[in-house]
mmCIF file of C-alpha atoms and ligand atoms in Angstrom:
data_model
loop_
_atom_site.group_PDB
_atom_site.id
_atom_site.type_symbol
_atom_site.label_atom_id
_atom_site.label_comp_id
_atom_site.label_asym_id
_atom_site.label_seq_id
_atom_site.Cartn_x
_atom_site.Cartn_y
_atom_site.Cartn_z
ATOM 1 C CA UNK A 1 6.612 -7.625 10.402
ATOM 2 C CA UNK A 2 7.711 -8.081 14.023
ATOM 3 C CA UNK A 3 6.450 -10.087 16.927
ATOM 4 C CA UNK A 4 6.637 -8.996 20.560
ATOM 5 C CA UNK A 5 6.442 -11.342 23.533
ATOM 6 C CA UNK A 6 4.280 -9.499 26.014
ATOM 7 C CA UNK A 7 4.925 -9.129 29.734
ATOM 8 C CA UNK A 8 3.108 -10.439 32.795
ATOM 9 C CA UNK A 9 0.060 -8.291 32.044
ATOM 10 C CA UNK A 10 -0.425 -8.703 28.285
ATOM 11 C CA UNK A 11 -3.287 -6.183 27.907
ATOM 12 C CA UNK A 12 -1.128 -3.389 29.328
ATOM 13 C CA UNK A 13 1.816 -4.481 27.183
ATOM 14 C CA UNK A 14 -0.155 -4.487 23.933
ATOM 15 C CA UNK A 15 -1.657 -1.091 24.789
ATOM 16 C CA UNK A 16 1.886 0.265 25.117
ATOM 17 C CA UNK A 17 2.881 -1.219 21.750
ATOM 18 C CA UNK A 18 -0.249 0.151 20.066
ATOM 19 C CA UNK A 19 0.396 3.668 21.361
ATOM 20 C CA UNK A 20 4.029 3.590 20.188
ATOM 21 C CA UNK A 21 3.773 1.724 16.873
ATOM 22 C CA UNK A 22 0.099 2.113 15.820
ATOM 23 C CA UNK A 23 -0.393 -0.956 13.640
ATOM 24 C CA UNK A 24 -0.420 -3.682 16.290
ATOM 25 C CA UNK A 25 -2.654 -6.727 16.765
ATOM 26 C CA UNK A 26 -2.912 -9.768 19.019
ATOM 27 C CA UNK A 27 -1.283 -12.936 17.660
ATOM 28 C CA UNK A 28 -1.780 -15.103 20.739
ATOM 29 C CA UNK A 29 -2.645 -14.426 24.376
ATOM 30 C CA UNK A 30 0.984 -13.549 25.124
ATOM 31 C CA UNK A 31 2.203 -12.066 21.850
ATOM 32 C CA UNK A 32 1.449 -9.258 19.401
ATOM 33 C CA UNK A 33 2.229 -8.589 15.765
ATOM 34 C CA UNK A 34 3.755 -5.176 15.151
ATOM 35 C CA UNK A 35 3.900 -3.662 11.682
ATOM 36 C CA UNK A 36 6.971 -1.444 12.061
ATOM 37 C CA UNK A 37 10.518 -1.271 10.693
ATOM 38 C CA UNK A 38 12.100 -1.961 14.055
ATOM 39 C CA UNK A 39 11.129 -2.464 17.702
ATOM 40 C CA UNK A 40 13.367 -0.771 20.263
ATOM 41 C CA UNK A 41 13.022 -3.172 23.200
ATOM 42 C CA UNK A 42 15.067 -0.907 25.488
ATOM 43 C CA UNK A 43 12.293 1.723 25.423
ATOM 44 C CA UNK A 44 9.454 -0.703 26.145
ATOM 45 C CA UNK A 45 8.524 -1.593 29.707
ATOM 46 C CA UNK A 46 5.867 -4.138 28.789
ATOM 47 C CA UNK A 47 7.519 -6.426 26.238
ATOM 48 C CA UNK A 48 9.975 -9.165 27.152
ATOM 49 C CA UNK A 49 11.399 -9.884 23.706
ATOM 50 C CA UNK A 50 10.937 -8.754 20.130
ATOM 51 C CA UNK A 51 11.776 -10.470 16.870
ATOM 52 C CA UNK A 52 11.576 -10.182 13.093
ATOM 53 C CA UNK A 53 9.088 -12.633 11.608
ATOM 54 C CA UNK A 54 10.911 -15.045 9.285
ATOM 55 C CA UNK A 55 8.299 -17.722 8.609
ATOM 56 C CA UNK A 56 4.549 -18.041 9.074
ATOM 57 C CA UNK A 57 3.485 -21.652 9.028
ATOM 58 C CA UNK A 58 -0.013 -23.152 9.023
ATOM 59 C CA UNK A 59 -0.548 -25.760 11.741
ATOM 60 C CA UNK A 60 -0.520 -25.792 15.513
ATOM 61 C CA UNK A 61 1.910 -28.488 16.654
ATOM 62 C CA UNK A 62 5.585 -28.407 17.542
ATOM 63 C CA UNK A 63 6.472 -31.125 14.985
ATOM 64 C CA UNK A 64 5.419 -28.820 12.131
ATOM 65 C CA UNK A 65 7.387 -25.915 13.605
ATOM 66 C CA UNK A 66 10.399 -28.129 14.218
ATOM 67 C CA UNK A 67 10.468 -29.478 10.645
ATOM 68 C CA UNK A 68 10.244 -25.960 9.227
ATOM 69 C CA UNK A 69 13.070 -24.706 11.436
ATOM 70 C CA UNK A 70 15.389 -27.533 10.424
ATOM 71 C CA UNK A 71 14.482 -27.237 6.746
ATOM 72 C CA UNK A 72 14.876 -23.459 6.604
ATOM 73 C CA UNK A 73 18.029 -23.014 8.681
ATOM 74 C CA UNK A 74 19.909 -26.080 7.429
ATOM 75 C CA UNK A 75 19.731 -24.312 4.047
ATOM 76 C CA UNK A 76 20.182 -20.716 5.206
ATOM 77 C CA UNK A 77 23.200 -21.473 7.410
ATOM 78 C CA UNK A 78 24.953 -24.152 5.308
ATOM 79 C CA UNK A 79 28.714 -23.497 4.828
ATOM 80 C CA UNK A 80 28.521 -20.431 7.112
ATOM 81 C CA UNK A 81 31.783 -19.005 8.416
ATOM 82 C CA UNK A 82 32.225 -18.505 12.142
ATOM 83 C CA UNK A 83 30.355 -20.175 14.940
ATOM 84 C CA UNK A 84 26.611 -19.636 15.384
ATOM 85 C CA UNK A 85 25.164 -19.444 18.883
ATOM 86 C CA UNK A 86 21.519 -20.536 18.886
ATOM 87 C CA UNK A 87 18.754 -20.478 21.478
ATOM 88 C CA UNK A 88 15.202 -21.614 20.840
ATOM 89 C CA UNK A 89 12.145 -20.388 22.753
ATOM 90 C CA UNK A 90 8.766 -22.032 22.128
ATOM 91 C CA UNK A 91 5.649 -20.174 23.323
ATOM 92 C CA UNK A 92 2.221 -21.792 23.567
ATOM 93 C CA UNK A 93 3.228 -25.392 22.773
ATOM 94 C CA UNK A 94 2.742 -28.353 25.105
ATOM 95 C CA UNK A 95 6.194 -29.808 24.461
ATOM 96 C CA UNK A 96 8.819 -29.598 27.164
ATOM 97 C CA UNK A 97 12.410 -28.341 26.983
ATOM 98 C CA UNK A 98 13.766 -31.705 25.765
ATOM 99 C CA UNK A 99 11.658 -31.616 22.606
ATOM 100 C CA UNK A 100 12.675 -28.051 21.914
ATOM 101 C CA UNK A 101 16.319 -28.980 22.480
ATOM 102 C CA UNK A 102 15.968 -31.934 20.114
ATOM 103 C CA UNK A 103 15.079 -29.599 17.230
ATOM 104 C CA UNK A 104 18.279 -27.670 17.878
ATOM 105 C CA UNK A 105 20.338 -30.867 17.998
ATOM 106 C CA UNK A 106 18.930 -32.133 14.691
ATOM 107 C CA UNK A 107 19.742 -28.779 13.095
ATOM 108 C CA UNK A 108 23.220 -28.807 14.629
ATOM 109 C CA UNK A 109 24.033 -32.216 13.164
ATOM 110 C CA UNK A 110 22.680 -31.282 9.702
ATOM 111 C CA UNK A 111 24.773 -28.112 9.707
ATOM 112 C CA UNK A 112 27.879 -29.978 10.839
ATOM 113 C CA UNK A 113 27.831 -31.999 7.613
ATOM 114 C CA UNK A 114 28.071 -28.695 5.677
ATOM 115 C CA UNK A 115 30.954 -27.471 7.817
ATOM 116 C CA UNK A 116 28.913 -24.983 9.900
ATOM 117 C CA UNK A 117 29.545 -25.036 13.606
ATOM 118 C CA UNK A 118 26.669 -24.288 15.993
ATOM 119 C CA UNK A 119 26.589 -23.841 19.771
ATOM 120 C CA UNK A 120 23.173 -24.638 21.155
ATOM 121 C CA UNK A 121 22.128 -22.924 24.372
ATOM 122 C CA UNK A 122 20.621 -25.606 26.640
ATOM 123 C CA UNK A 123 16.915 -25.198 27.399
ATOM 124 C CA UNK A 124 16.019 -25.512 31.078
ATOM 125 C CA UNK A 125 12.474 -24.453 30.162
ATOM 126 C CA UNK A 126 10.584 -24.277 26.856
ATOM 127 C CA UNK A 127 11.488 -20.608 26.677
ATOM 128 C CA UNK A 128 14.826 -19.015 27.443
ATOM 129 C CA UNK A 129 14.592 -16.468 30.245
ATOM 130 C CA UNK A 130 15.109 -12.835 29.246
ATOM 131 C CA UNK A 131 18.228 -12.919 31.460
ATOM 132 C CA UNK A 132 19.705 -15.860 29.466
ATOM 133 C CA UNK A 133 18.818 -14.187 26.162
ATOM 134 C CA UNK A 134 20.319 -10.908 27.248
ATOM 135 C CA UNK A 135 23.419 -12.455 28.822
ATOM 136 C CA UNK A 136 24.208 -14.403 25.623
ATOM 137 C CA UNK A 137 23.582 -11.229 23.574
ATOM 138 C CA UNK A 138 21.085 -13.160 21.446
ATOM 139 C CA UNK A 139 19.647 -11.121 18.618
ATOM 140 C CA UNK A 140 22.312 -8.451 18.927
ATOM 141 C CA UNK A 141 24.597 -9.759 16.150
ATOM 142 C CA UNK A 142 24.343 -11.890 13.035
ATOM 143 C CA UNK A 143 25.674 -15.115 14.507
ATOM 144 C CA UNK A 144 23.909 -14.979 17.890
ATOM 145 C CA UNK A 145 20.354 -16.021 17.204
ATOM 146 C CA UNK A 146 17.303 -16.736 19.301
ATOM 147 C CA UNK A 147 14.417 -18.297 17.462
ATOM 148 C CA UNK A 148 11.131 -17.161 18.941
ATOM 149 C CA UNK A 149 8.512 -19.727 17.962
ATOM 150 C CA UNK A 150 4.927 -18.819 18.834
ATOM 151 C CA UNK A 151 1.695 -20.733 18.431
ATOM 152 C CA UNK A 152 -1.283 -18.462 17.722
ATOM 153 C CA UNK A 153 -4.908 -18.899 16.604
ATOM 154 C CA UNK A 154 -3.959 -18.567 12.947
ATOM 155 C CA UNK A 155 -0.840 -20.735 12.858
ATOM 156 C CA UNK A 156 2.772 -20.657 13.935
ATOM 157 C CA UNK A 157 5.266 -17.818 13.694
ATOM 158 C CA UNK A 158 9.008 -18.353 13.617
ATOM 159 C CA UNK A 159 10.902 -15.154 14.323
ATOM 160 C CA UNK A 160 14.511 -14.136 14.954
ATOM 161 C CA UNK A 161 14.905 -12.134 18.136
ATOM 162 C CA UNK A 162 16.162 -8.560 17.897
ATOM 163 C CA UNK A 163 16.746 -8.320 21.638
ATOM 164 C CA UNK A 164 15.384 -9.073 25.088
ATOM 165 C CA UNK A 165 14.479 -6.772 27.947
ATOM 166 C CA UNK A 166 17.564 -5.911 30.000
ATOM 167 C CA UNK A 167 16.248 -6.793 33.442
ATOM 168 C CA UNK A 168 19.666 -6.270 35.044
ATOM 169 C CA UNK A 169 19.728 -2.635 33.912
ATOM 170 C CA UNK A 170 16.107 -2.127 35.019
ATOM 171 C CA UNK A 171 16.866 -3.579 38.458
ATOM 172 C CA UNK A 172 19.958 -1.357 38.774
ATOM 173 C CA UNK A 173 17.886 1.727 37.904
ATOM 174 C CA UNK A 174 15.374 0.688 40.563
ATOM 175 C CA UNK A 175 17.533 -0.556 43.434
ATOM 176 C CA UNK A 176 20.616 1.597 42.815
ATOM 177 C CA UNK A 177 18.881 4.933 43.321
ATOM 178 C CA UNK A 178 20.319 6.760 46.334
ATOM 179 C CA UNK A 179 16.906 7.935 47.622
ATOM 180 C CA UNK A 180 14.103 5.442 47.967
ATOM 181 C CA UNK A 181 10.953 5.634 50.055
ATOM 182 C CA UNK A 182 8.924 2.503 50.651
ATOM 183 C CA UNK A 183 6.002 4.459 52.109
ATOM 184 C CA UNK A 184 5.246 6.564 49.019
ATOM 185 C CA UNK A 185 5.553 3.295 47.082
ATOM 186 C CA UNK A 186 8.109 3.299 44.365
ATOM 187 C CA UNK A 187 6.934 2.773 40.861
ATOM 188 C CA UNK A 188 8.876 0.021 39.041
ATOM 189 C CA UNK A 189 10.900 1.647 36.186
ATOM 190 C CA UNK A 190 9.216 -0.795 33.764
ATOM 191 C CA UNK A 191 5.789 0.592 34.652
ATOM 192 C CA UNK A 192 7.105 4.156 34.370
ATOM 193 C CA UNK A 193 8.303 3.330 30.819
ATOM 194 C CA UNK A 194 4.905 1.836 29.970
ATOM 195 C CA UNK A 195 3.061 4.908 31.260
ATOM 196 C CA UNK A 196 5.310 7.303 29.336
ATOM 197 C CA UNK A 197 4.791 5.270 26.167
ATOM 198 C CA UNK A 198 1.014 5.189 26.694
ATOM 199 C CA UNK A 199 1.063 8.947 26.067
ATOM 200 C CA UNK A 200 2.059 8.116 22.459
ATOM 201 C CA UNK A 201 4.751 9.801 20.375
ATOM 202 C CA UNK A 202 5.290 13.353 21.659
ATOM 203 C CA UNK A 203 6.337 16.503 19.869
ATOM 204 C CA UNK A 204 7.551 19.739 21.398
ATOM 205 C CA UNK A 205 5.084 22.620 21.556
ATOM 206 C CA UNK A 206 5.904 24.629 18.383
ATOM 207 C CA UNK A 207 5.297 27.934 20.267
ATOM 208 C CA UNK A 208 7.816 27.073 22.984
ATOM 209 C CA UNK A 209 11.501 27.935 23.105
ATOM 210 C CA UNK A 210 12.307 24.435 24.337
ATOM 211 C CA UNK A 211 12.814 22.145 21.362
ATOM 212 C CA UNK A 212 12.393 18.937 23.345
ATOM 213 C CA UNK A 213 8.958 17.623 24.419
ATOM 214 C CA UNK A 214 8.491 18.176 28.164
ATOM 215 C CA UNK A 215 6.767 15.786 30.553
ATOM 216 C CA UNK A 216 5.163 16.913 33.824
ATOM 217 C CA UNK A 217 4.800 14.587 36.841
ATOM 218 C CA UNK A 218 2.783 16.543 39.453
ATOM 219 C CA UNK A 219 3.103 13.719 42.074
ATOM 220 C CA UNK A 220 6.777 13.058 41.359
ATOM 221 C CA UNK A 221 7.764 11.452 44.712
ATOM 222 C CA UNK A 222 11.228 9.940 44.361
ATOM 223 C CA UNK A 223 11.242 10.680 40.626
ATOM 224 C CA UNK A 224 10.986 7.318 38.844
ATOM 225 C CA UNK A 225 8.842 8.707 36.007
ATOM 226 C CA UNK A 226 11.153 11.716 35.630
ATOM 227 C CA UNK A 227 14.178 9.400 35.520
ATOM 228 C CA UNK A 228 12.723 7.135 32.840
ATOM 229 C CA UNK A 229 11.403 10.089 30.817
ATOM 230 C CA UNK A 230 14.860 11.686 30.993
ATOM 231 C CA UNK A 231 16.443 8.475 29.726
ATOM 232 C CA UNK A 232 13.977 8.624 26.817
ATOM 233 C CA UNK A 233 15.373 12.125 26.106
ATOM 234 C CA UNK A 234 12.374 14.121 27.253
ATOM 235 C CA UNK A 235 12.705 17.326 29.282
ATOM 236 C CA UNK A 236 11.244 16.658 32.743
ATOM 237 C CA UNK A 237 9.225 18.736 35.191
ATOM 238 C CA UNK A 238 8.374 17.356 38.626
ATOM 239 C CA UNK A 239 6.232 18.817 41.392
ATOM 240 C CA UNK A 240 5.175 17.288 44.727
ATOM 241 C CA UNK A 241 3.437 18.476 47.878
ATOM 242 C CA UNK A 242 6.345 17.428 50.071
ATOM 243 C CA UNK A 243 9.698 19.216 49.971
ATOM 244 C CA UNK A 244 11.553 16.041 51.011
ATOM 245 C CA UNK A 245 10.244 14.313 47.878
ATOM 246 C CA UNK A 246 11.542 17.116 45.672
ATOM 247 C CA UNK A 247 14.957 16.714 47.337
ATOM 248 C CA UNK A 248 14.781 12.943 46.723
ATOM 249 C CA UNK A 249 13.916 13.478 43.060
ATOM 250 C CA UNK A 250 16.761 15.973 42.711
ATOM 251 C CA UNK A 251 19.304 13.573 44.237
ATOM 252 C CA UNK A 252 18.052 10.629 42.152
ATOM 253 C CA UNK A 253 18.113 12.602 38.909
ATOM 254 C CA UNK A 254 21.640 13.827 39.672
ATOM 255 C CA UNK A 255 22.655 10.184 40.222
ATOM 256 C CA UNK A 256 21.238 8.929 36.909
ATOM 257 C CA UNK A 257 22.814 11.817 35.012
ATOM 258 C CA UNK A 258 26.250 11.114 36.481
ATOM 259 C CA UNK A 259 25.860 7.358 36.011
ATOM 260 C CA UNK A 260 24.759 7.594 32.371
ATOM 261 C CA UNK A 261 26.648 10.764 31.513
ATOM 262 C CA UNK A 262 23.489 12.642 30.600
ATOM 263 C CA UNK A 263 22.635 16.310 30.625
ATOM 264 C CA UNK A 264 18.912 16.433 31.342
ATOM 265 C CA UNK A 265 16.605 19.439 31.244
ATOM 266 C CA UNK A 266 15.075 19.262 34.760
ATOM 267 C CA UNK A 267 12.635 21.515 36.648
ATOM 268 C CA UNK A 268 11.580 20.614 40.218
ATOM 269 C CA UNK A 269 9.225 22.583 42.468
ATOM 270 C CA UNK A 270 7.167 22.048 45.608
ATOM 271 C CA UNK A 271 3.451 22.338 44.821
ATOM 272 C CA UNK A 272 0.012 21.039 45.710
ATOM 273 C CA UNK A 273 -1.370 19.398 42.560
ATOM 274 C CA UNK A 274 -4.872 20.620 43.465
ATOM 275 C CA UNK A 275 -3.912 24.307 43.310
ATOM 276 C CA UNK A 276 -0.476 24.781 41.704
ATOM 277 C CA UNK A 277 0.021 26.796 38.552
ATOM 278 C CA UNK A 278 2.591 25.026 36.407
ATOM 279 C CA UNK A 279 5.006 26.651 33.971
ATOM 280 C CA UNK A 280 4.505 25.881 30.320
ATOM 281 C CA UNK A 281 5.338 24.099 28.051
ATOM 282 C CA UNK A 282 3.772 20.809 29.075
ATOM 283 C CA UNK A 283 3.541 18.293 26.230
ATOM 284 C CA UNK A 284 2.313 15.341 28.325
ATOM 285 C CA UNK A 285 1.410 14.646 31.948
ATOM 286 C CA UNK A 286 2.458 11.275 33.335
ATOM 287 C CA UNK A 287 1.910 10.532 37.012
ATOM 288 C CA UNK A 288 1.315 7.967 39.649
ATOM 289 C CA UNK A 289 -1.160 9.953 41.711
ATOM 290 C CA UNK A 290 -1.601 9.788 45.447
ATOM 291 C CA UNK A 291 -2.616 6.172 46.198
ATOM 292 C CA UNK A 292 -3.535 6.564 49.869
ATOM 293 C CA UNK A 293 -1.903 4.391 52.472
ATOM 294 C CA UNK A 294 -0.433 0.970 51.610
ATOM 295 C CA UNK A 295 -2.332 -2.101 52.939
ATOM 296 C CA UNK A 296 -1.028 -5.600 53.570
ATOM 297 C CA UNK A 297 -4.589 -6.987 54.014
ATOM 298 C CA UNK A 298 -7.929 -5.770 52.597
ATOM 299 C CA UNK A 299 -9.059 -2.715 54.635
ATOM 300 C CA UNK A 300 -12.319 -2.661 56.616
ATOM 301 C CA UNK A 301 -15.310 -1.189 54.852
ATOM 302 C CA UNK A 302 -15.189 2.068 56.782
ATOM 303 C CA UNK A 303 -11.441 2.427 56.132
ATOM 304 C CA UNK A 304 -11.984 1.773 52.431
ATOM 305 C CA UNK A 305 -14.747 4.420 52.247
ATOM 306 C CA UNK A 306 -12.395 6.902 53.927
ATOM 307 C CA UNK A 307 -9.328 6.265 51.757
ATOM 308 C CA UNK A 308 -11.360 6.060 48.563
ATOM 309 C CA UNK A 309 -13.102 9.373 49.348
ATOM 310 C CA UNK A 310 -9.832 11.039 50.204
ATOM 311 C CA UNK A 311 -7.876 9.904 47.128
ATOM 312 C CA UNK A 312 -10.862 10.567 44.855
ATOM 313 C CA UNK A 313 -11.066 14.140 46.157
ATOM 314 C CA UNK A 314 -7.340 14.862 45.682
ATOM 315 C CA UNK A 315 -7.156 13.313 42.216
ATOM 316 C CA UNK A 316 -10.403 14.918 40.958
ATOM 317 C CA UNK A 317 -9.311 18.356 42.174
ATOM 318 C CA UNK A 318 -5.927 17.799 40.534
ATOM 319 C CA UNK A 319 -7.501 16.842 37.196
ATOM 320 C CA UNK A 320 -9.762 19.925 37.312
ATOM 321 C CA UNK A 321 -6.847 22.210 38.126
ATOM 322 C CA UNK A 322 -4.749 20.689 35.335
ATOM 323 C CA UNK A 323 -7.547 20.885 32.736
ATOM 324 C CA UNK A 324 -7.599 24.671 33.160
ATOM 325 C CA UNK A 325 -3.921 24.912 32.244
ATOM 326 C CA UNK A 326 -2.922 22.421 29.524
ATOM 327 C CA UNK A 327 -3.714 22.647 25.832
ATOM 328 C CA UNK A 328 -6.490 20.519 24.291
ATOM 329 C CA UNK A 329 -4.985 17.331 22.874
ATOM 330 C CA UNK A 330 -2.377 16.994 25.653
ATOM 331 C CA UNK A 331 -2.146 13.352 26.774
ATOM 332 C CA UNK A 332 -2.529 12.620 30.498
ATOM 333 C CA UNK A 333 -1.556 9.158 31.765
ATOM 334 C CA UNK A 334 -2.497 8.808 35.412
ATOM 335 C CA UNK A 335 -2.205 5.789 37.713
ATOM 336 C CA UNK A 336 -4.939 5.861 40.357
ATOM 337 C CA UNK A 337 -5.644 3.348 43.134
ATOM 338 C CA UNK A 338 -8.115 0.436 43.046
ATOM 339 C CA UNK A 339 -8.444 -1.893 46.059
ATOM 340 C CA UNK A 340 -8.728 -5.658 45.932
ATOM 341 C CA UNK A 341 -11.072 -7.394 48.368
ATOM 342 C CA UNK A 342 -10.760 -10.960 49.720
ATOM 343 C CA UNK A 343 -12.728 -12.325 46.732
ATOM 344 C CA UNK A 344 -10.300 -10.698 44.318
ATOM 345 C CA UNK A 345 -12.814 -8.035 43.194
ATOM 346 C CA UNK A 346 -11.698 -4.426 42.830
ATOM 347 C CA UNK A 347 -13.211 -1.259 44.262
ATOM 348 C CA UNK A 348 -12.548 1.608 41.861
ATOM 349 C CA UNK A 349 -12.362 5.374 42.267
ATOM 350 C CA UNK A 350 -15.639 7.172 41.399
ATOM 351 C CA UNK A 351 -13.747 9.605 39.172
ATOM 352 C CA UNK A 352 -12.894 6.973 36.562
ATOM 353 C CA UNK A 353 -16.439 7.218 35.161
ATOM 354 C CA UNK A 354 -16.498 11.007 35.412
ATOM 355 C CA UNK A 355 -13.425 12.082 33.454
ATOM 356 C CA UNK A 356 -15.688 13.781 30.912
ATOM 357 C CA UNK A 357 -16.990 16.206 33.568
ATOM 358 C CA UNK A 358 -13.407 16.909 34.603
ATOM 359 C CA UNK A 359 -12.405 17.955 31.062
ATOM 360 C CA UNK A 360 -10.924 14.763 29.564
ATOM 361 C CA UNK A 361 -11.779 11.755 27.452
ATOM 362 C CA UNK A 362 -10.315 8.263 27.316
ATOM 363 C CA UNK A 363 -7.991 7.552 24.403
ATOM 364 C CA UNK A 364 -9.598 4.656 22.532
ATOM 365 C CA UNK A 365 -7.406 1.695 21.625
ATOM 366 C CA UNK A 366 -8.120 -1.106 19.177
ATOM 367 C CA UNK A 367 -6.735 -4.002 21.197
ATOM 368 C CA UNK A 368 -7.829 -3.226 24.759
ATOM 369 C CA UNK A 369 -10.603 -1.569 26.721
ATOM 370 C CA UNK A 370 -9.714 1.117 29.303
ATOM 371 C CA UNK A 371 -10.787 -1.151 32.208
ATOM 372 C CA UNK A 372 -8.138 -3.739 31.251
ATOM 373 C CA UNK A 373 -5.309 -1.399 32.229
ATOM 374 C CA UNK A 374 -5.132 -2.490 35.862
ATOM 375 C CA UNK A 375 -1.569 -3.131 37.039
ATOM 376 C CA UNK A 376 -1.089 -5.313 40.121
ATOM 377 C CA UNK A 377 0.863 -8.185 41.526
ATOM 378 C CA UNK A 378 -1.103 -11.090 43.015
ATOM 379 C CA UNK A 379 0.049 -10.223 46.556
ATOM 380 C CA UNK A 380 -0.953 -6.535 46.342
ATOM 381 C CA UNK A 381 -4.106 -4.988 47.814
ATOM 382 C CA UNK A 382 -3.698 -1.583 46.156
ATOM 383 C CA UNK A 383 -3.620 -1.920 42.387
ATOM 384 C CA UNK A 384 -2.739 0.880 40.001
ATOM 385 C CA UNK A 385 -5.456 1.619 37.475
ATOM 386 C CA UNK A 386 -3.906 3.371 34.494
ATOM 387 C CA UNK A 387 -6.097 6.045 32.938
ATOM 388 C CA UNK A 388 -5.009 7.020 29.426
ATOM 389 C CA UNK A 389 -6.682 10.359 28.817
ATOM 390 C CA UNK A 390 -6.516 13.349 26.559
ATOM 391 C CA UNK A 391 -7.509 16.890 27.477
ATOM 392 C CA UNK A 392 -10.673 17.830 25.563
HETATM 393 C C1 LIG B 401 2.386 7.250 44.963
HETATM 394 S S1 LIG B 401 3.489 8.510 45.316
HETATM 395 C C2 LIG B 401 4.340 8.716 43.811
HETATM 396 C C3 LIG B 401 5.636 7.959 43.815
HETATM 397 C C4 LIG B 401 6.455 8.247 42.622
HETATM 398 N N1 LIG B 401 5.872 7.721 41.405
HETATM 399 C C5 LIG B 401 7.888 7.753 42.779
HETATM 400 O O1 LIG B 401 8.480 7.378 41.794
HETATM 401 O O2 LIG B 401 8.434 7.776 43.865
HETATM 402 C C6 LIG B 401 2.468 9.891 45.458
HETATM 403 C C7 LIG B 401 3.160 11.212 45.730
HETATM 404 O O3 LIG B 401 2.168 12.218 45.739
HETATM 405 C C8 LIG B 401 2.521 13.199 46.677
HETATM 406 N N2 LIG B 401 1.278 13.944 47.006
HETATM 407 C C9 LIG B 401 0.258 13.605 47.825
HETATM 408 N N3 LIG B 401 -0.690 14.545 47.791
HETATM 409 C C10 LIG B 401 -0.283 15.476 46.913
HETATM 410 C C11 LIG B 401 -0.834 16.706 46.431
HETATM 411 N N4 LIG B 401 -2.015 17.152 46.846
HETATM 412 N N5 LIG B 401 -0.130 17.393 45.519
HETATM 413 C C12 LIG B 401 1.077 16.973 45.076
HETATM 414 N N6 LIG B 401 1.644 15.846 45.508
HETATM 415 C C13 LIG B 401 0.973 15.109 46.409
HETATM 416 C C14 LIG B 401 3.161 12.437 47.815
HETATM 417 O O4 LIG B 401 4.048 13.270 48.533
HETATM 418 C C15 LIG B 401 3.887 11.320 47.054
HETATM 419 O O5 LIG B 401 5.221 11.673 46.825
#
């Protein structure tokens, strides 16, 4: 059994895990239990850390967790050769970093008497940042350990990390791209990974010559989804209304291939998503659709009616056009806009309640409802509502 520490928007993160690993359930508000052999954190946009569950302990206070840690590891690591590097992250407890640190110090002194040497990573906070975990390579070898200790409704879990999200690599993939365009709004690579994973495990069309599953992004812009899908070893197909965007995607994909020494299967074409005929095979469609103009303050009512009508028209026509071309069962993960007003309420696109008429149905998930998949930062007016659909 594994535990995943979920990202800033836990409902979206657990949806991603459920679509990739199937047997997933909430453990606490910020963590999920995953019944799988292994969690590949590098492929997940929504999880910060993952770990193998070592102990499940009844109780809800740090003292109980602390005693168990010292008892278990003073035995397990007694007389161990080589130095152990240890970090401890405590999620959901009231104790501060000093108390967490104290547990490590008690363990260190117990181990010293058996001849085991331990380097304890100092806690500035109750949890180690993903950057600290990653930088110290915690979880990536036998003697570099991060204990992930989580308080949930049903008790406490003590897990050994198997890796943390590499935020440095994600930032480099975002900021290092030669062609960026603030106006079309660049999707964070993390969210692109999440959206690709929400399509679920993909297989190549058995009737096609191409032996790799192929992902279409019909609003490809600067190509973030294509880039992340390529890194996940999918063949990628991007179309966009604007020729400049196709050039940007081409340049960015060339950059990532040279940087990571990859040979991707890429197709790029100019096309209006409302009318284009795409080449087959298409095994999944993942896109951040047209979101309308960016806003730095809530738009006036008349402006909102205009932009909502416009985006709803383009995205509905696109979905209709697509439904006539892809095979039943093809997953379609589409980010559409929703606008936040001054009271923090969202105005949604009319089409989100009409996907049935357009030829799709929502993929049902056990842990979240479709309306929980709303991705936004507190300072943003235009949120991205993620529709996880399947062609009927
Ligand atoms: C929100 S951006 C997508 C950004 C993209 N995810 C990226 O990584 O840069 C929307 C894109 O849709 C394109 N677009 C707008 N209307 C379109 C249409 N009718 N058909 C195809 N593309 C369209 C725009 O040119 C823009 O590049």
